[in-house]
Steps between C-alpha positions, in 0.01 A plus 500: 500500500474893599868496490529336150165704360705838656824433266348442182272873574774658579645353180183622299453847655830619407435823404137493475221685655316216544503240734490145480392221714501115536270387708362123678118516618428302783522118485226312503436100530344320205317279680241758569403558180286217352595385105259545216484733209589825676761400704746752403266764585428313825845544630551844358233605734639333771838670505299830444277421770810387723630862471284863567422611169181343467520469125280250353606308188340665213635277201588146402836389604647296223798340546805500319582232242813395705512526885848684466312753275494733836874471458516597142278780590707655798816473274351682204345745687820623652715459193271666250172533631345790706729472800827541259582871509548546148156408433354737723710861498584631191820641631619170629775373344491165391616229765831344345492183461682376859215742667246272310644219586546581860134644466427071408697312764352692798135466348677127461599498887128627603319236338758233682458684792116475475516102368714441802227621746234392379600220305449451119269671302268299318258743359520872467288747324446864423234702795372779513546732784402755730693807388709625767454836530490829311862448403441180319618551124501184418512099666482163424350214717627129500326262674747196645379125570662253649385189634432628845514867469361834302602806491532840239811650362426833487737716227442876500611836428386815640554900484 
């Protein structure tokens, strides 16, 4: 995954001063987190807790309509959203439309990459974070379920 996550940065900091980074929080089991109404949150905290940040889980974790919504979300991000260079530099020129379409497949590739390790993702949602330092301009948190693992997508972009 570090390998795939590296290209497409690369890809986005083309000429930037900032950096950008794709991320996968510790994995977690399911199984230890009982159901009932706050769930989500439940396993949120538990991938938190699994790494040393020692953020606690401040907000309701909602999840997307669709499962694939994570997928949707890592795509748009990276074709038009904050990590698309365009967006975020004012003296970026625009990516052409191969770059954005490059920009797609390997946020495409990732989310195989991430299906194929931890297997399908049934629900995903939208956490928030610990910010990662005093660098941190801006990130995004997606939290991944399958049926035997959890674990956070981290997208970010720092000075």
């Amino acid at each position: 995954m570090s390998a795939a996550a590296e290209r497409l940065e690369n890809l986005l900091d083309d000429g930037n001063p900032f950096v950008s980074s794709i991320e996968l929080s510790p994995v977690v089991p399911v199984a230890r987190i009982a159901p009932g109404d706050d769930r989500m949150r439940g396993l949120a905290q538990a991938v938190y807790d699994a790494g040393a940040s020692g953020h606690r889980v401040g907000t309701p974790v909602v999840p997307f309509e669709s499962p694939r919504g994570w997928r949707d979300v890592l795509r748009r991000e990276v074709t038009d959203g904050f990590l698309q260079p365009a967006t975020r530099w004012p003296d970026t020129h625009p990516r052409n439309p191969v770059e954005i379409r490059h920009a797609a497949e390997l946020a495409d590739g990732i989310a195989d990459l991430v299906e194929a390790h931890l297997g399908p993702v049934r629900s995903s949602a939208d956490v928030d974070a610990p910010r990662t330092g005093m660098g941190a301009v801006r990130s995004r948190h997606l939290l991944l379920v399958t049926d035997d693992w959890a674990a956070v997508l981290s997208l970010g972009l720092d000075d």
